[in-house]
mmCIF file of C-alpha atoms and ligand atoms in Angstrom:
data_model
loop_
_atom_site.group_PDB
_atom_site.id
_atom_site.type_symbol
_atom_site.label_atom_id
_atom_site.label_comp_id
_atom_site.label_asym_id
_atom_site.label_seq_id
_atom_site.Cartn_x
_atom_site.Cartn_y
_atom_site.Cartn_z
ATOM 1 C CA MET A 1 -5.631 40.650 36.950
ATOM 2 C CA THR A 2 -4.032 39.108 33.621
ATOM 3 C CA PRO A 3 -3.603 35.526 34.086
ATOM 4 C CA GLN A 4 0.100 34.515 33.527
ATOM 5 C CA SER A 5 1.260 33.804 30.197
ATOM 6 C CA THR A 6 4.151 31.884 28.829
ATOM 7 C CA ILE A 7 5.624 32.505 25.452
ATOM 8 C CA ILE A 8 8.445 30.436 23.915
ATOM 9 C CA SER A 9 10.128 31.746 20.851
ATOM 10 C CA HIS A 10 13.633 30.319 20.937
ATOM 11 C CA VAL A 11 14.948 26.808 21.930
ATOM 12 C CA GLY A 12 16.953 28.331 24.846
ATOM 13 C CA GLN A 13 13.618 28.862 26.486
ATOM 14 C CA ILE A 14 12.773 25.195 26.410
ATOM 15 C CA PRO A 15 13.717 24.306 30.224
ATOM 16 C CA SER A 16 14.889 20.694 30.035
ATOM 17 C CA ARG A 17 14.558 17.325 28.494
ATOM 18 C CA ASN A 18 11.588 16.639 30.524
ATOM 19 C CA PHE A 19 9.799 19.694 28.978
ATOM 20 C CA LEU A 20 6.794 17.632 27.676
ATOM 21 C CA ASP A 21 6.602 15.275 30.931
ATOM 22 C CA ASP A 22 6.190 18.433 33.083
ATOM 23 C CA LEU A 23 3.227 19.898 31.332
ATOM 24 C CA PRO A 24 -0.219 18.759 32.625
ATOM 25 C CA ARG A 25 -1.800 16.074 30.486
ATOM 26 C CA MET A 26 -4.944 16.895 28.418
ATOM 27 C CA PRO A 27 -7.658 14.540 27.250
ATOM 28 C CA HIS A 28 -7.805 13.687 23.633
ATOM 29 C CA PRO A 29 -10.738 15.463 21.853
ATOM 30 C CA ASN A 30 -13.505 12.970 20.918
ATOM 31 C CA SER A 31 -15.636 15.274 18.889
ATOM 32 C CA VAL A 32 -15.213 17.393 15.653
ATOM 33 C CA LEU A 33 -17.210 20.305 14.244
ATOM 34 C CA MET A 34 -17.872 20.178 10.484
ATOM 35 C CA CYS A 35 -19.979 22.286 8.035
ATOM 36 C CA SER A 36 -21.556 20.874 4.892
ATOM 37 C CA PRO A 37 -20.103 22.539 1.629
ATOM 38 C CA GLU A 38 -23.626 23.558 0.543
ATOM 39 C CA TYR A 39 -22.538 26.991 -0.336
ATOM 40 C CA PHE A 40 -18.740 26.362 -0.670
ATOM 41 C CA ASP A 41 -17.235 28.251 -3.539
ATOM 42 C CA VAL A 42 -14.010 29.871 -4.815
ATOM 43 C CA ILE A 43 -14.865 33.518 -5.825
ATOM 44 C CA ASP A 44 -11.664 35.370 -5.029
ATOM 45 C CA VAL A 45 -8.066 34.618 -4.061
ATOM 46 C CA LYS A 46 -7.396 34.456 -0.322
ATOM 47 C CA ASN A 47 -4.189 32.419 -0.739
ATOM 48 C CA PRO A 48 -2.031 31.181 -3.739
ATOM 49 C CA PHE A 49 -3.921 27.854 -4.102
ATOM 50 C CA MET A 50 -7.122 29.908 -5.044
ATOM 51 C CA GLU A 51 -5.479 31.531 -8.123
ATOM 52 C CA ASN A 52 -7.408 30.566 -11.318
ATOM 53 C CA GLN A 53 -9.928 28.558 -9.428
ATOM 54 C CA SER A 54 -12.672 30.949 -9.374
ATOM 55 C CA GLY A 55 -15.839 29.329 -10.768
ATOM 56 C CA LYS A 56 -13.988 25.879 -10.953
ATOM 57 C CA ILE A 57 -15.615 24.174 -8.022
ATOM 58 C CA ASP A 58 -17.766 21.198 -8.706
ATOM 59 C CA ARG A 59 -20.164 21.483 -5.688
ATOM 60 C CA ALA A 60 -21.663 17.972 -6.269
ATOM 61 C CA HIS A 61 -18.143 16.413 -6.033
ATOM 62 C CA ALA A 62 -17.220 18.609 -3.193
ATOM 63 C CA GLN A 63 -20.172 17.210 -1.369
ATOM 64 C CA LYS A 64 -19.402 13.606 -2.126
ATOM 65 C CA GLN A 65 -15.791 14.270 -0.874
ATOM 66 C CA TRP A 66 -16.972 15.929 2.379
ATOM 67 C CA ASP A 67 -19.517 13.190 3.079
ATOM 68 C CA ALA A 68 -16.681 10.582 2.813
ATOM 69 C CA LEU A 69 -14.522 12.460 4.939
ATOM 70 C CA ARG A 70 -17.453 12.758 7.495
ATOM 71 C CA ARG A 71 -18.018 9.035 7.340
ATOM 72 C CA SER A 72 -14.364 8.425 7.843
ATOM 73 C CA LEU A 73 -14.192 10.465 11.014
ATOM 74 C CA ALA A 74 -17.205 8.660 12.362
ATOM 75 C CA GLU A 75 -15.625 5.209 11.585
ATOM 76 C CA ILE A 76 -12.807 6.247 13.915
ATOM 77 C CA GLY A 77 -15.230 6.599 16.594
ATOM 78 C CA LEU A 78 -15.500 10.445 16.571
ATOM 79 C CA ASN A 79 -18.498 12.213 17.511
ATOM 80 C CA VAL A 80 -19.216 14.248 14.335
ATOM 81 C CA GLU A 81 -21.297 17.470 15.102
ATOM 82 C CA LEU A 82 -22.647 19.819 12.295
ATOM 83 C CA ILE A 83 -22.949 23.499 12.142
ATOM 84 C CA PRO A 84 -25.608 24.616 9.718
ATOM 85 C CA PRO A 85 -23.888 26.326 6.363
ATOM 86 C CA VAL A 86 -24.890 29.821 5.707
ATOM 87 C CA SER A 87 -25.356 31.316 2.322
ATOM 88 C CA GLY A 88 -22.743 33.907 1.454
ATOM 89 C CA CYS A 89 -20.163 32.213 3.623
ATOM 90 C CA GLU A 90 -18.262 30.245 0.958
ATOM 91 C CA ASP A 91 -15.391 29.186 3.191
ATOM 92 C CA MET A 92 -17.481 28.282 6.073
ATOM 93 C CA VAL A 93 -16.719 24.324 5.418
ATOM 94 C CA PHE A 94 -13.245 25.163 6.801
ATOM 95 C CA THR A 95 -14.323 24.995 10.449
ATOM 96 C CA ALA A 96 -10.754 25.118 11.841
ATOM 97 C CA ASN A 97 -10.500 28.880 11.463
ATOM 98 C CA GLN A 98 -13.187 30.801 13.010
ATOM 99 C CA THR A 99 -12.489 29.707 16.692
ATOM 100 C CA PHE A 100 -9.719 28.087 18.917
ATOM 101 C CA VAL A 101 -11.336 25.984 21.490
ATOM 102 C CA GLY A 102 -10.052 23.879 24.599
ATOM 103 C CA LEU A 103 -10.038 23.609 28.331
ATOM 104 C CA ASP A 104 -8.387 25.933 30.782
ATOM 105 C CA ASP A 105 -6.785 24.603 33.950
ATOM 106 C CA ASN A 106 -10.022 24.485 35.741
ATOM 107 C CA GLN A 107 -11.344 22.199 32.837
ATOM 108 C CA HIS A 108 -13.643 25.154 31.755
ATOM 109 C CA LYS A 109 -14.561 25.095 28.160
ATOM 110 C CA ILE A 110 -13.069 28.202 26.425
ATOM 111 C CA CYS A 111 -13.668 29.337 22.794
ATOM 112 C CA VAL A 112 -11.491 32.172 21.629
ATOM 113 C CA LEU A 113 -13.096 33.819 18.509
ATOM 114 C CA GLY A 114 -10.990 34.378 15.568
ATOM 115 C CA ARG A 115 -10.489 37.857 13.952
ATOM 116 C CA MET A 116 -10.461 36.844 10.186
ATOM 117 C CA LYS A 117 -8.298 38.684 7.668
ATOM 118 C CA PHE A 118 -11.106 38.577 4.980
ATOM 119 C CA ALA A 119 -14.393 40.382 5.382
ATOM 120 C CA SER A 120 -16.340 37.186 3.870
ATOM 121 C CA ARG A 121 -14.747 35.047 6.492
ATOM 122 C CA GLN A 122 -15.554 37.553 9.412
ATOM 123 C CA ARG A 123 -19.261 36.815 8.735
ATOM 124 C CA GLU A 124 -18.650 33.207 9.684
ATOM 125 C CA VAL A 125 -17.364 33.948 13.138
ATOM 126 C CA PRO A 126 -20.814 34.822 15.052
ATOM 127 C CA HIS A 127 -22.159 31.536 13.869
ATOM 128 C CA PHE A 128 -19.448 29.524 15.413
ATOM 129 C CA ALA A 129 -19.651 31.778 18.617
ATOM 130 C CA ALA A 130 -23.446 30.983 19.103
ATOM 131 C CA TRP A 131 -22.708 27.255 18.322
ATOM 132 C CA PHE A 132 -19.974 26.907 20.896
ATOM 133 C CA LYS A 133 -21.840 28.923 23.348
ATOM 134 C CA ARG A 134 -24.844 26.283 23.082
ATOM 135 C CA GLN A 135 -22.200 23.652 23.955
ATOM 136 C CA GLY A 136 -21.443 25.423 27.031
ATOM 137 C CA TYR A 137 -18.260 27.112 26.077
ATOM 138 C CA GLU A 138 -17.351 30.468 27.648
ATOM 139 C CA ILE A 139 -16.752 32.872 24.537
ATOM 140 C CA HIS A 140 -13.733 35.147 24.573
ATOM 141 C CA ALA A 141 -12.959 38.069 22.085
ATOM 142 C CA LEU A 142 -9.256 38.833 22.004
ATOM 143 C CA ASN A 143 -8.160 42.477 23.074
ATOM 144 C CA GLY A 144 -6.256 44.762 20.955
ATOM 145 C CA GLY A 145 -7.701 44.176 17.308
ATOM 146 C CA TYR A 146 -4.821 41.826 16.038
ATOM 147 C CA LEU A 147 -5.673 39.155 13.242
ATOM 148 C CA PHE A 148 -6.271 35.788 14.483
ATOM 149 C CA GLU A 149 -7.364 32.740 12.434
ATOM 150 C CA GLY A 150 -8.194 30.242 15.324
ATOM 151 C CA GLY A 151 -7.216 26.545 14.713
ATOM 152 C CA GLY A 152 -5.693 27.349 11.340
ATOM 153 C CA ASP A 153 -2.777 29.020 13.249
ATOM 154 C CA ALA A 154 -3.083 27.830 16.765
ATOM 155 C CA LEU A 155 -2.538 24.059 17.244
ATOM 156 C CA TRP A 156 -2.900 21.992 20.541
ATOM 157 C CA HIS A 157 -0.062 19.695 21.393
ATOM 158 C CA PRO A 158 -1.744 16.114 21.373
ATOM 159 C CA GLY A 159 -2.302 15.136 25.100
ATOM 160 C CA ARG A 160 -0.563 18.088 26.737
ATOM 161 C CA ARG A 161 -1.183 21.462 27.886
ATOM 162 C CA LEU A 162 0.812 23.220 25.298
ATOM 163 C CA ILE A 163 -0.011 25.298 22.104
ATOM 164 C CA TRP A 164 1.701 25.740 18.853
ATOM 165 C CA GLY A 165 1.266 29.336 17.752
ATOM 166 C CA GLY A 166 1.819 29.977 14.055
ATOM 167 C CA TYR A 167 1.686 33.597 12.754
ATOM 168 C CA GLY A 168 2.340 35.652 9.699
ATOM 169 C CA GLN A 169 -0.366 36.271 7.260
ATOM 170 C CA ARG A 170 -3.499 35.426 8.945
ATOM 171 C CA THR A 171 -2.465 35.787 12.536
ATOM 172 C CA ALA A 172 -0.389 38.349 14.578
ATOM 173 C CA PRO A 173 2.024 37.144 17.118
ATOM 174 C CA GLU A 174 0.618 39.433 19.740
ATOM 175 C CA VAL A 175 -2.492 37.493 20.283
ATOM 176 C CA TYR A 176 -0.528 34.534 21.842
ATOM 177 C CA SER A 177 0.127 36.112 25.336
ATOM 178 C CA GLU A 178 -3.659 36.730 25.889
ATOM 179 C CA ILE A 179 -4.191 33.046 24.513
ATOM 180 C CA SER A 180 -1.545 31.490 26.833
ATOM 181 C CA GLY A 181 -3.179 33.127 29.931
ATOM 182 C CA LEU A 182 -6.747 32.247 29.015
ATOM 183 C CA PHE A 183 -5.764 28.401 28.674
ATOM 184 C CA ALA A 184 -2.906 28.512 31.279
ATOM 185 C CA ALA A 185 -0.828 26.818 28.491
ATOM 186 C CA PRO A 186 2.738 27.896 27.220
ATOM 187 C CA VAL A 187 2.564 28.996 23.508
ATOM 188 C CA VAL A 188 5.484 27.957 21.152
ATOM 189 C CA LEU A 189 5.624 30.649 18.464
ATOM 190 C CA LEU A 190 6.111 29.479 15.028
ATOM 191 C CA PRO A 191 6.785 32.227 12.383
ATOM 192 C CA LEU A 192 5.670 31.267 8.893
ATOM 193 C CA GLN A 193 7.906 32.541 6.291
ATOM 194 C CA THR A 194 6.211 31.596 2.718
ATOM 195 C CA GLU A 195 3.322 33.108 0.919
ATOM 196 C CA ARG A 196 2.017 29.402 0.104
ATOM 197 C CA PHE A 197 1.903 27.863 3.592
ATOM 198 C CA TYR A 198 -0.316 30.709 4.891
ATOM 199 C CA HIS A 199 -1.725 28.765 7.954
ATOM 200 C CA LEU A 200 0.471 26.762 10.294
ATOM 201 C CA ASP A 201 -1.902 23.761 9.578
ATOM 202 C CA THR A 202 -0.728 23.771 6.046
ATOM 203 C CA CYS A 203 2.943 22.799 6.976
ATOM 204 C CA PHE A 204 2.885 21.415 10.528
ATOM 205 C CA CYS A 205 0.736 18.651 12.203
ATOM 206 C CA PRO A 206 1.440 17.279 15.777
ATOM 207 C CA VAL A 207 0.268 13.634 15.457
ATOM 208 C CA ASP A 208 0.973 12.470 18.922
ATOM 209 C CA GLU A 209 3.098 13.637 21.898
ATOM 210 C CA THR A 210 6.465 12.890 20.167
ATOM 211 C CA THR A 211 5.542 12.703 16.523
ATOM 212 C CA ALA A 212 4.831 15.396 13.998
ATOM 213 C CA LEU A 213 4.610 15.944 10.261
ATOM 214 C CA VAL A 214 6.432 19.259 9.204
ATOM 215 C CA HIS A 215 7.442 20.829 5.928
ATOM 216 C CA PHE A 216 10.391 22.841 7.225
ATOM 217 C CA PRO A 217 10.953 25.365 4.411
ATOM 218 C CA ALA A 218 7.649 26.905 5.286
ATOM 219 C CA LEU A 219 8.875 27.947 8.792
ATOM 220 C CA ALA A 220 11.636 30.207 10.153
ATOM 221 C CA GLU A 221 14.635 29.021 11.540
ATOM 222 C CA SER A 222 13.725 29.698 15.211
ATOM 223 C CA GLY A 223 10.496 27.546 14.542
ATOM 224 C CA GLN A 224 12.301 24.820 12.918
ATOM 225 C CA GLU A 225 14.533 24.493 15.832
ATOM 226 C CA LEU A 226 11.697 24.521 18.373
ATOM 227 C CA ILE A 227 10.058 21.725 16.645
ATOM 228 C CA ARG A 228 13.235 19.651 16.293
ATOM 229 C CA ARG A 229 13.785 20.067 20.061
ATOM 230 C CA VAL A 230 10.207 18.941 21.222
ATOM 231 C CA PHE A 231 9.561 16.130 18.754
ATOM 232 C CA THR A 232 11.528 12.959 18.751
ATOM 233 C CA ASN A 233 9.891 11.648 15.535
ATOM 234 C CA LEU A 234 9.728 14.079 12.772
ATOM 235 C CA ILE A 235 8.212 13.111 9.463
ATOM 236 C CA GLU A 236 9.624 15.693 7.080
ATOM 237 C CA VAL A 237 7.081 16.218 4.293
ATOM 238 C CA ASP A 238 8.594 16.977 0.844
ATOM 239 C CA GLU A 239 7.544 19.947 -1.505
ATOM 240 C CA HIS A 240 5.302 17.765 -3.521
ATOM 241 C CA GLU A 241 3.338 15.907 -0.704
ATOM 242 C CA ALA A 242 3.075 19.326 1.120
ATOM 243 C CA THR A 243 2.140 21.555 -1.765
ATOM 244 C CA ASP A 244 0.220 19.168 -4.027
ATOM 245 C CA LEU A 245 -1.306 16.881 -1.557
ATOM 246 C CA PHE A 246 -1.531 18.868 1.693
ATOM 247 C CA ALA A 247 0.015 16.081 3.479
ATOM 248 C CA CYS A 248 0.629 18.337 6.580
ATOM 249 C CA ASN A 249 -3.135 19.323 6.712
ATOM 250 C CA ALA A 250 -3.634 15.794 8.130
ATOM 251 C CA ALA A 251 -5.856 15.478 11.064
ATOM 252 C CA ALA A 252 -4.847 13.204 13.920
ATOM 253 C CA PHE A 253 -7.042 11.733 16.733
ATOM 254 C CA HIS A 254 -6.442 9.842 19.792
ATOM 255 C CA GLY A 255 -2.610 9.992 19.141
ATOM 256 C CA ARG A 256 -3.331 6.863 16.884
ATOM 257 C CA ASN A 257 -5.603 7.712 13.823
ATOM 258 C CA VAL A 258 -4.438 10.141 10.934
ATOM 259 C CA VAL A 259 -6.686 11.049 8.185
ATOM 260 C CA LEU A 260 -5.211 12.730 5.196
ATOM 261 C CA GLN A 261 -5.401 13.412 1.452
ATOM 262 C CA ARG A 262 -4.791 10.357 -0.647
ATOM 263 C CA GLY A 263 -1.543 9.960 -2.620
ATOM 264 C CA SER A 264 0.979 11.060 -0.205
ATOM 265 C CA SER A 265 2.921 7.861 -0.317
ATOM 266 C CA LYS A 266 6.094 8.712 1.527
ATOM 267 C CA THR A 267 4.305 10.393 4.412
ATOM 268 C CA THR A 268 1.746 7.561 4.718
ATOM 269 C CA GLN A 269 4.312 5.023 4.720
ATOM 270 C CA ARG A 270 6.385 6.626 7.533
ATOM 271 C CA LEU A 271 3.100 7.022 9.619
ATOM 272 C CA SER A 272 2.341 3.442 9.148
ATOM 273 C CA GLU A 273 5.934 2.283 10.121
ATOM 274 C CA LEU A 274 5.487 4.203 13.279
ATOM 275 C CA GLY A 275 2.151 2.430 13.955
ATOM 276 C CA PHE A 276 -0.311 5.014 13.150
ATOM 277 C CA GLN A 277 -3.655 3.888 11.461
ATOM 278 C CA VAL A 278 -3.811 5.974 8.364
ATOM 279 C CA ARG A 279 -6.903 6.768 6.415
ATOM 280 C CA GLN A 280 -6.768 8.438 2.996
ATOM 281 C CA VAL A 281 -9.555 10.593 1.654
ATOM 282 C CA GLU A 282 -10.099 12.733 -1.469
ATOM 283 C CA THR A 283 -10.193 16.560 -0.818
ATOM 284 C CA GLY A 284 -9.381 17.748 -4.284
ATOM 285 C CA GLU A 285 -12.332 20.278 -4.555
ATOM 286 C CA PHE A 286 -11.316 21.871 -1.276
ATOM 287 C CA MET A 287 -7.401 22.063 -2.123
ATOM 288 C CA LYS A 288 -8.675 24.556 -4.864
ATOM 289 C CA SER A 289 -9.477 26.753 -2.003
ATOM 290 C CA GLY A 290 -6.290 26.189 -0.106
ATOM 291 C CA GLY A 291 -7.580 23.582 2.487
ATOM 292 C CA SER A 292 -7.721 19.988 3.065
ATOM 293 C CA VAL A 293 -8.603 17.420 5.919
ATOM 294 C CA PHE A 294 -7.460 19.461 9.020
ATOM 295 C CA CYS A 295 -9.070 22.931 7.780
ATOM 296 C CA MET A 296 -12.498 20.996 7.546
ATOM 297 C CA THR A 297 -12.400 19.927 11.261
ATOM 298 C CA THR A 298 -12.358 21.654 14.531
ATOM 299 C CA ALA A 299 -11.628 18.981 17.455
ATOM 300 C CA PHE A 300 -13.188 19.525 20.897
ATOM 301 C CA VAL A 301 -13.537 17.425 24.011
HETATM 302 N N1 LIG B 1 -10.112 29.598 1.319
HETATM 303 C C1 LIG B 1 -9.821 29.436 2.777
HETATM 304 C C2 LIG B 1 -9.006 30.758 3.133
HETATM 305 O O1 LIG B 1 -8.068 31.171 2.528
HETATM 306 C C3 LIG B 1 -9.114 28.290 3.175
HETATM 307 C C4 LIG B 1 -9.028 27.994 4.595
HETATM 308 C C5 LIG B 1 -8.211 26.730 4.973
HETATM 309 N N2 LIG B 1 -8.202 26.554 6.316
HETATM 310 C C6 LIG B 1 -6.997 26.177 7.028
HETATM 311 N N3 LIG B 1 -7.310 26.008 8.182
HETATM 312 N N4 LIG B 1 -5.959 26.305 6.519
HETATM 313 O O2 LIG B 1 -9.187 31.281 4.295
#
């Protein structure tokens, strides 16, 4: 028996004004999984940010930036867990991508494995599967052989049983009916339409139930409309802050704390005005690989 799945791909399918209120509440994650950048490197071009960056990583500097990020997350009160880095897995520091984790409607811990586009990243997945299995997660490999890059493209709506499902370069839309069924959560589909914003977490960040950061040009019209329908406080991030400073790759916790790359003054100001506690960190070495704060975390309950 296939569990029931709900896919929302245009605004007409969003039932009522009380759409969010009608969705079951979900606990805010209090743990994050990180991976030390011991073997972090740029040796090929998996996304446009990586062009001309081969051999340009200062690993000692990367380690310092990562240590500071880890400290910031701990200071917020998060329990930071570490997965040991593996030699030859140069992107393993980006722990958002290998899996998508959460609770099903019986509060069982479910871990869906990514099916990564690039061979070097496929090697990371078994290590994460073993790690989450040890934490008591039920491990699921998706049917059908479609690409899926985990929490880089699939994002939980803060505090509600709802998933935002990005797709385009790294994830196929077909995966989301199975994912919706596994978590008993509707999935709102967001088609990515540019080369640069290759994962949903590079252009969209739900911060709390009603607030999100978004760089609209990265998303197709249908997705823009869906986001406008669901969030009442939208912080539209401009080209500079989205591209040069990865402002949308912020990580938000407890519906209150937001951690992002330093320097996005407009985004930071809007967040502060809305009452969020903002922490700015340096992720310059990781942006050379096309990732910032959110990419280096996987939040779990
Ligand atoms: N170099 C990595 C890649 O292209 C960066 C991944 C960034 N992660 C993210 N969740 N956006 O796969």
